[in-house]
Coordinates of C-alpha atoms and ligand atoms in Angstrom, one line a residue:
X11 CA 23.5 -12.7 -11.6
X12 CA 23.3 -9.8 -9.2
X13 CA 24.1 -10.7 -5.6
X14 CA 21.1 -10.8 -3.3
X15 CA 20.3 -7.4 -1.7
X16 CA 21.6 -6.8 1.8
X17 CA 19.0 -6.1 4.4
X18 CA 20.3 -3.2 6.6
X19 CA 19.3 -0.2 8.6
X20 CA 22.1 1.9 7.2
X21 CA 20.4 5.1 5.9
X22 CA 23.6 6.6 4.4
X23 CA 24.2 3.4 2.4
X24 CA 20.6 3.5 1.1
X25 CA 21.1 7.1 0.0
X26 CA 24.3 6.2 -1.9
X27 CA 22.5 3.4 -3.8
X28 CA 19.6 5.8 -4.7
X29 CA 22.1 8.5 -5.8
X30 CA 23.8 5.9 -8.0
X31 CA 20.4 5.1 -9.7
X32 CA 19.9 1.8 -8.0
X33 CA 16.7 0.2 -6.5
X34 CA 16.2 0.4 -2.7
X35 CA 13.3 -0.9 -0.7
X36 CA 12.3 1.7 1.8
X37 CA 10.2 1.5 4.9
X38 CA 7.2 3.8 5.3
X39 CA 4.4 3.9 7.8
X40 CA 1.9 2.4 5.3
X41 CA 3.9 -0.4 3.4
X42 CA 7.4 -0.9 2.1
X43 CA 8.1 0.9 -1.2
X44 CA 10.4 -0.1 -4.0
X45 CA 12.3 3.1 -4.5
X46 CA 14.4 4.8 -7.2
X47 CA 15.4 8.3 -8.1
X48 CA 12.2 9.7 -9.7
X49 CA 14.1 12.1 -11.9
X50 CA 16.3 9.3 -13.4
X51 CA 14.3 7.5 -16.1
X52 CA 16.7 4.5 -16.3
X53 CA 16.3 4.0 -12.6
X54 CA 12.5 4.3 -12.8
X55 CA 12.4 1.9 -15.6
X56 CA 14.1 -0.6 -13.3
X57 CA 11.2 -0.4 -10.9
X58 CA 8.7 -1.6 -13.6
X59 CA 11.0 -4.5 -14.5
X60 CA 11.6 -5.6 -10.9
X61 CA 7.9 -5.6 -10.1
X62 CA 6.7 -7.0 -13.5
X63 CA 4.5 -3.9 -13.4
X64 CA 2.8 -2.7 -16.6
X65 CA 4.0 0.7 -17.5
X66 CA 0.5 2.1 -17.7
X67 CA 0.4 2.1 -13.9
X68 CA 1.9 5.4 -12.6
X69 CA 4.1 5.7 -9.5
X70 CA 3.9 7.8 -6.4
X71 CA 6.8 10.1 -5.7
X72 CA 8.0 10.8 -2.1
X73 CA 9.9 13.6 -0.3
X74 CA 10.5 14.6 3.3
X75 CA 8.3 17.7 3.6
X76 CA 5.2 19.2 1.9
X77 CA 7.4 22.1 0.6
X78 CA 9.9 19.7 -1.0
X79 CA 7.3 17.5 -2.7
X80 CA 4.9 20.2 -3.8
X81 CA 7.6 21.5 -6.1
X82 CA 6.7 18.7 -8.5
X83 CA 3.1 19.9 -8.9
X84 CA 2.4 22.8 -11.3
X85 CA -0.7 23.8 -9.4
X86 CA -2.0 23.1 -5.9
X87 CA -5.8 23.6 -5.4
X88 CA -6.9 25.0 -2.1
X89 CA -8.3 21.7 -0.8
X90 CA -5.1 19.9 -1.7
X91 CA -3.2 22.4 0.3
X92 CA -5.5 22.0 3.3
X93 CA -5.2 18.2 3.2
X94 CA -1.4 18.5 2.9
X95 CA -1.2 20.7 5.9
X96 CA -3.5 18.5 7.9
X97 CA -2.2 15.1 7.0
X98 CA 1.5 15.3 5.8
X99 CA 3.6 13.6 6.8
X100 CA 1.1 10.7 6.7
X101 CA -0.8 8.0 4.8
X102 CA -2.2 10.4 2.1
X103 CA -1.3 10.7 -1.5
X104 CA -2.3 13.8 -3.5
X105 CA -2.7 13.6 -7.3
X106 CA -2.0 17.0 -8.8
X107 CA -1.1 18.5 -12.2
X108 CA 2.5 17.6 -12.8
X109 CA 5.5 19.9 -13.1
X110 CA 7.7 19.5 -16.2
X111 CA 10.6 18.1 -14.1
X112 CA 8.7 14.8 -13.5
X113 CA 9.5 12.3 -16.3
X114 CA 6.5 10.9 -18.2
X115 CA 7.6 7.4 -17.3
X116 CA 6.7 8.1 -13.6
X117 CA 3.2 9.3 -14.5
X118 CA 2.6 6.9 -17.4
X119 CA 2.1 9.9 -19.6
X120 CA -0.7 11.3 -17.4
X121 CA -0.7 15.1 -16.9
X122 CA -0.9 14.5 -13.2
X123 CA 1.5 13.2 -10.6
X124 CA 0.9 11.4 -7.3
X125 CA 2.8 13.0 -4.3
X126 CA 3.3 11.8 -0.7
X127 CA 5.3 12.7 2.4
X128 CA 5.6 9.5 4.4
X129 CA 5.4 9.5 8.2
X130 CA 8.3 7.2 9.1
X131 CA 11.5 8.4 10.8
X132 CA 13.7 6.2 8.6
X133 CA 12.1 7.3 5.4
X134 CA 12.1 10.9 6.3
X135 CA 15.8 10.8 7.4
X136 CA 16.6 9.1 4.1
X137 CA 14.6 11.6 2.0
X138 CA 16.2 14.5 3.8
X139 CA 19.6 13.4 2.4
X140 CA 18.4 13.4 -1.2
X141 CA 18.1 16.3 -3.6
X142 CA 15.5 14.4 -5.7
X143 CA 12.1 12.7 -5.0
X144 CA 11.9 8.9 -4.7
X145 CA 9.4 7.1 -6.9
X146 CA 8.2 4.1 -5.0
X147 CA 5.3 1.7 -5.6
X148 CA 4.7 -1.0 -3.0
X149 CA 7.6 -3.4 -3.0
X150 CA 5.8 -6.5 -4.2
X151 CA 5.5 -8.3 -7.5
X152 CA 2.6 -6.7 -9.5
X153 CA -0.8 -7.9 -8.3
X154 CA 0.5 -9.3 -5.0
X155 CA -0.2 -8.2 -1.4
X156 CA 1.9 -5.2 -0.3
X157 CA 4.9 -5.9 2.1
X158 CA 4.7 -4.6 5.7
X159 CA 8.1 -5.9 6.8
X160 CA 11.6 -6.0 5.3
X161 CA 11.4 -9.8 5.4
X162 CA 8.3 -9.7 3.1
X163 CA 10.3 -7.7 0.6
X164 CA 13.2 -10.0 0.8
X165 CA 11.0 -13.1 0.4
X166 CA 9.8 -12.0 -3.1
X167 CA 12.3 -9.4 -4.5
X168 CA 15.7 -10.0 -2.9
X169 CA 17.5 -10.7 -6.2
X170 CA 15.6 -8.0 -8.0
X171 CA 16.8 -4.9 -6.1
X172 CA 20.1 -3.6 -4.7
X173 CA 19.4 -2.8 -1.0
X174 CA 16.6 -3.3 1.5
X175 CA 16.4 -0.6 4.2
X176 CA 14.9 -2.1 7.3
X177 CA 12.7 0.2 9.3
X178 CA 10.8 -2.5 11.2
X179 CA 7.1 -3.5 10.7
X180 CA 4.9 -0.8 9.2
X181 CA 2.7 1.0 11.7
X182 CA -0.4 1.6 9.5
X183 CA -0.2 -1.6 7.3
X184 CA -2.4 -0.4 4.5
X185 CA -1.3 1.7 1.5
X186 CA -2.0 5.5 1.5
X187 CA -5.4 7.0 0.7
X188 CA -5.2 8.5 -2.8
X189 CA -7.0 11.8 -3.4
X190 CA -7.3 13.6 -6.8
X191 CA -9.2 16.7 -7.8
X192 CA -10.7 16.1 -11.3
X193 CA -12.7 19.1 -12.4
X194 CA -12.1 20.6 -9.0
X195 CA -14.0 17.9 -7.2
X196 CA -12.1 16.3 -4.3
X197 CA -12.2 12.6 -5.1
X198 CA -10.8 9.5 -3.3
X199 CA -9.3 7.1 -5.9
X200 CA -8.0 4.5 -3.4
X201 CA -9.3 3.9 0.2
X202 CA -6.3 3.5 2.5
X203 CA -4.6 4.3 5.7
X204 CA -6.2 7.7 6.2
X205 CA -10.0 7.2 6.8
X206 CA -12.3 9.1 4.4
X207 CA -14.3 10.3 7.4
X208 CA -11.1 12.0 8.7
X209 CA -10.7 13.8 5.4
X210 CA -14.3 14.9 5.3
X211 CA -14.1 16.2 8.9
X212 CA -11.2 18.4 7.9
X213 CA -12.7 19.7 4.7
X214 CA -16.2 20.1 6.3
X215 CA -18.0 18.4 3.4
X216 CA -18.4 14.9 1.9
X217 CA -16.0 13.9 -0.8
X218 CA -16.5 11.8 -4.0
X219 CA -15.3 8.2 -3.9
X220 CA -14.4 6.6 -7.2
X221 CA -12.4 3.5 -6.6
X222 CA -13.8 1.1 -9.2
X223 CA -11.5 -0.3 -11.8
X224 CA -11.7 0.0 -15.5
X225 CA -9.5 -1.4 -18.3
X226 CA -7.2 1.5 -17.9
X227 CA -7.7 2.4 -14.3
X228 CA -6.6 5.7 -13.0
X229 CA -5.3 3.9 -9.9
X230 CA -4.7 0.2 -10.6
X231 CA -4.7 -0.4 -6.9
X232 CA -8.3 -0.4 -8.0
X233 CA -8.1 -3.4 -10.4
X234 CA -10.6 -5.8 -8.9
X235 CA -8.2 -8.7 -8.7
X236 CA -5.4 -7.1 -6.8
X237 CA -3.9 -8.0 -3.5
X238 CA -4.3 -11.6 -4.5
X239 CA -2.8 -14.1 -2.1
X240 CA -3.7 -17.1 -4.3
X241 CA -6.2 -18.8 -2.0
X242 CA -9.8 -19.3 -2.6
X243 CA -11.3 -16.6 -0.4
X244 CA -15.0 -16.2 0.5
X245 CA -16.1 -13.0 2.1
X246 CA -19.1 -13.3 4.4
X247 CA -21.0 -11.1 6.9
X248 CA -20.8 -13.7 9.7
X249 CA -19.0 -17.0 9.8
X250 CA -21.4 -19.9 10.5
X251 CA -19.4 -22.4 12.5
X252 CA -22.0 -25.1 11.9
X253 CA -21.6 -25.1 8.1
X254 CA -19.5 -27.9 6.5
X255 CA -16.1 -26.6 5.5
X256 CA -13.3 -28.6 3.8
X257 CA -10.5 -29.9 6.0
X258 CA -7.8 -27.2 6.3
X259 CA -10.1 -24.3 6.0
X260 CA -8.9 -21.0 7.5
X261 CA -11.1 -18.3 9.1
X262 CA -10.2 -14.7 9.3
X263 CA -12.1 -13.0 12.1
X264 CA -12.2 -9.6 13.8
X265 CA -13.1 -8.9 17.5
X266 CA -14.8 -11.3 19.9
X267 CA -11.7 -11.8 22.1
X268 CA -9.5 -15.0 22.2
X269 CA -6.1 -15.5 20.7
X270 CA -4.8 -13.9 17.5
X271 CA -4.0 -17.3 16.0
X272 CA -5.8 -20.4 17.0
X273 CA -4.8 -23.8 15.4
X274 CA -7.1 -26.7 16.0
X275 CA -4.8 -29.8 15.8
X276 CA -7.4 -32.3 14.9
X277 CA -10.2 -30.0 14.0
X278 CA -11.0 -28.4 10.7
X279 CA -9.9 -24.9 10.9
X280 CA -7.1 -22.4 11.7
X281 CA -8.5 -19.1 12.9
X282 CA -6.7 -15.8 12.4
X283 CA -8.1 -12.9 14.3
X284 CA -7.0 -9.6 12.9
X285 CA -7.7 -7.9 16.2
X286 CA -9.4 -9.9 19.1
X287 CA -10.1 -6.5 20.8
X288 CA -11.9 -5.2 17.7
X289 CA -9.4 -2.4 17.0
X290 CA -9.4 -1.4 13.3
X291 CA -5.9 0.0 13.5
X292 CA -4.5 -3.3 14.8
X293 CA -6.5 -5.2 12.2
X294 CA -4.9 -3.0 9.4
X295 CA -1.4 -3.6 10.8
X296 CA -1.9 -7.4 10.6
X297 CA -4.0 -7.8 7.4
X298 CA -1.2 -8.2 4.8
X299 CA 0.9 -10.5 7.1
X300 CA -2.1 -12.8 7.6
X301 CA -2.8 -12.9 3.8
X302 CA 0.9 -13.7 3.2
X303 CA 0.8 -16.5 5.7
X304 CA -2.4 -17.9 4.2
X305 CA -0.8 -17.9 0.7
X306 CA 2.1 -20.0 2.1
X307 CA -0.2 -22.4 4.0
X308 CA -2.3 -23.2 1.0
X309 CA -5.6 -23.6 2.6
X310 CA -8.3 -25.0 0.3
X311 CA -10.7 -22.3 1.5
X312 CA -10.4 -19.1 3.5
X313 CA -13.5 -17.6 5.0
X314 CA -13.3 -14.0 5.9
X315 CA -15.7 -12.0 8.0
X316 CA -16.4 -8.5 6.7
X317 CA -15.3 -5.7 9.1
X318 CA -17.5 -2.8 10.1
X319 CA -17.7 -0.4 7.1
X320 CA -16.3 2.6 9.0
X321 CA -12.9 4.2 9.4
X322 CA -10.1 1.9 8.4
X323 CA -12.7 -0.9 8.1
X324 CA -13.6 0.5 4.7
X325 CA -10.1 0.2 3.3
X326 CA -9.7 -3.3 4.9
X327 CA -12.9 -4.5 3.4
X328 CA -11.8 -3.1 0.0
X329 CA -8.6 -5.2 0.1
X330 CA -10.5 -8.3 1.3
X331 CA -13.0 -7.9 -1.6
X332 CA -10.1 -7.6 -4.1
X333 CA -8.3 -10.6 -2.5
X334 CA -11.5 -12.6 -2.9
X335 CA -12.0 -11.6 -6.6
X336 CA -11.2 -14.3 -9.1
Ligands
TXA10 O1 1.3 3.9 0.8 C1 1.6 3.9 -0.4 O2 1.0 4.7 -1.2 C2 2.8 3.1 -0.9 C3 4.0 3.6 -0.2 C4 5.3 2.9 -0.7 O3 4.1 5.0 -0.4 N1 2.9 3.1 -2.3 C5 2.0 2.5 -3.1 O4 2.3 2.6 -4.4 O5 1.0 1.9 -2.7 P1 1.6 1.7 -5.6 O6 2.3 2.0 -6.8 O7 1.5 0.3 -5.2 O8 0.2 2.3 -5.7 C6 0.1 3.6 -6.2 C7 -1.2 3.9 -6.9 C8 -1.4 3.1 -8.1 O9 -2.6 2.4 -8.1 C9 -1.4 4.2 -9.2 O10 -2.2 3.8 -10.3 C10 -1.9 5.4 -8.5 O11 -1.3 5.3 -7.2 N2 -1.4 6.6 -9.1 C11 -0.1 7.0 -9.3 N3 -0.1 8.2 -10.0 C12 -1.4 8.5 -10.3 C13 -2.0 9.5 -11.1 N4 -1.3 10.5 -11.7 N5 -3.3 9.5 -11.2 C14 -4.1 8.5 -10.6 N6 -3.5 7.5 -9.9 C15 -2.2 7.5 -9.8
MG11 MG1 0.9 -1.6 -5.0

């Protein structure tokens, strides 16, 4: 049995593990990733095993600058270049035709590769030390909610990886927005930490959005039952307090003031407010932690209020919809 992975903020030690072909959980501004040397197929295979991830689900590779990561694309369309300049480092992943150096295992045999430059000081310092890109899916068992703290990673994967690099809680809290260019059309494949409106404002035109799953989804973040915390979740426009709810029901709200967490000792419900001030960024930061807490608390029912369908609200509603899918 491997020893449980140490949780540490030692960037040099993390780099040594990656150079040796081992698995390291790394902090990013979006969520924690389960990283390995993307050019080492044995190391990459270890990611799929550790996550129980089907190998038809390709990985994102990461480096510290646009220049260092774009080497792994064989072609960079003009709009991709503009997005890279505007949003890297940041919560954006670009899917581009792959360079030969990228192993097929990373891309699940696709002719394209997903590239990202994370905006996290610890991740960037680590990547600066490495002469290879790091392949990193979110550091959770396949189908589960992504981790936004080192503790989340440790809770589920501690005996399945070699090292957990602690960079504190993730600032964005939602996975990156994935953009591809099929047939030259700029297309969002996954709503995420970079709002679609922000992308459209930069490009000066609307983009296509194609985030619905199929049996062999291009981005399995799109599988409808993904991000599942294991509770029965009902997504509603407004919570009607007068309705009859089973004892132990939890509400997830947004805005309206009050406390972030309110437990009614003898009452029916526990209320989690993603952001009492109605701040979508704060709601995104808290979303996955709240879903994890709910999974542990085993409420018979979780009633969630849909957020405004704008900015980060679109990505949050997407994750809630998938969490509610059964
Ligand atoms: O924020 C993030 O993107 C985090 C951090 C760690 O960077 N990573 C992440 O990875 O969310 P993961 O593996 O959980 O989600 C990556 C998504 C998958 O749904 C995968 O299908 C899609 O990216 N993807 C990867 N390569 C692709 C490609 N060539 N074409 C289309 N989709 C691709
Ligand atoms: Mg994931």
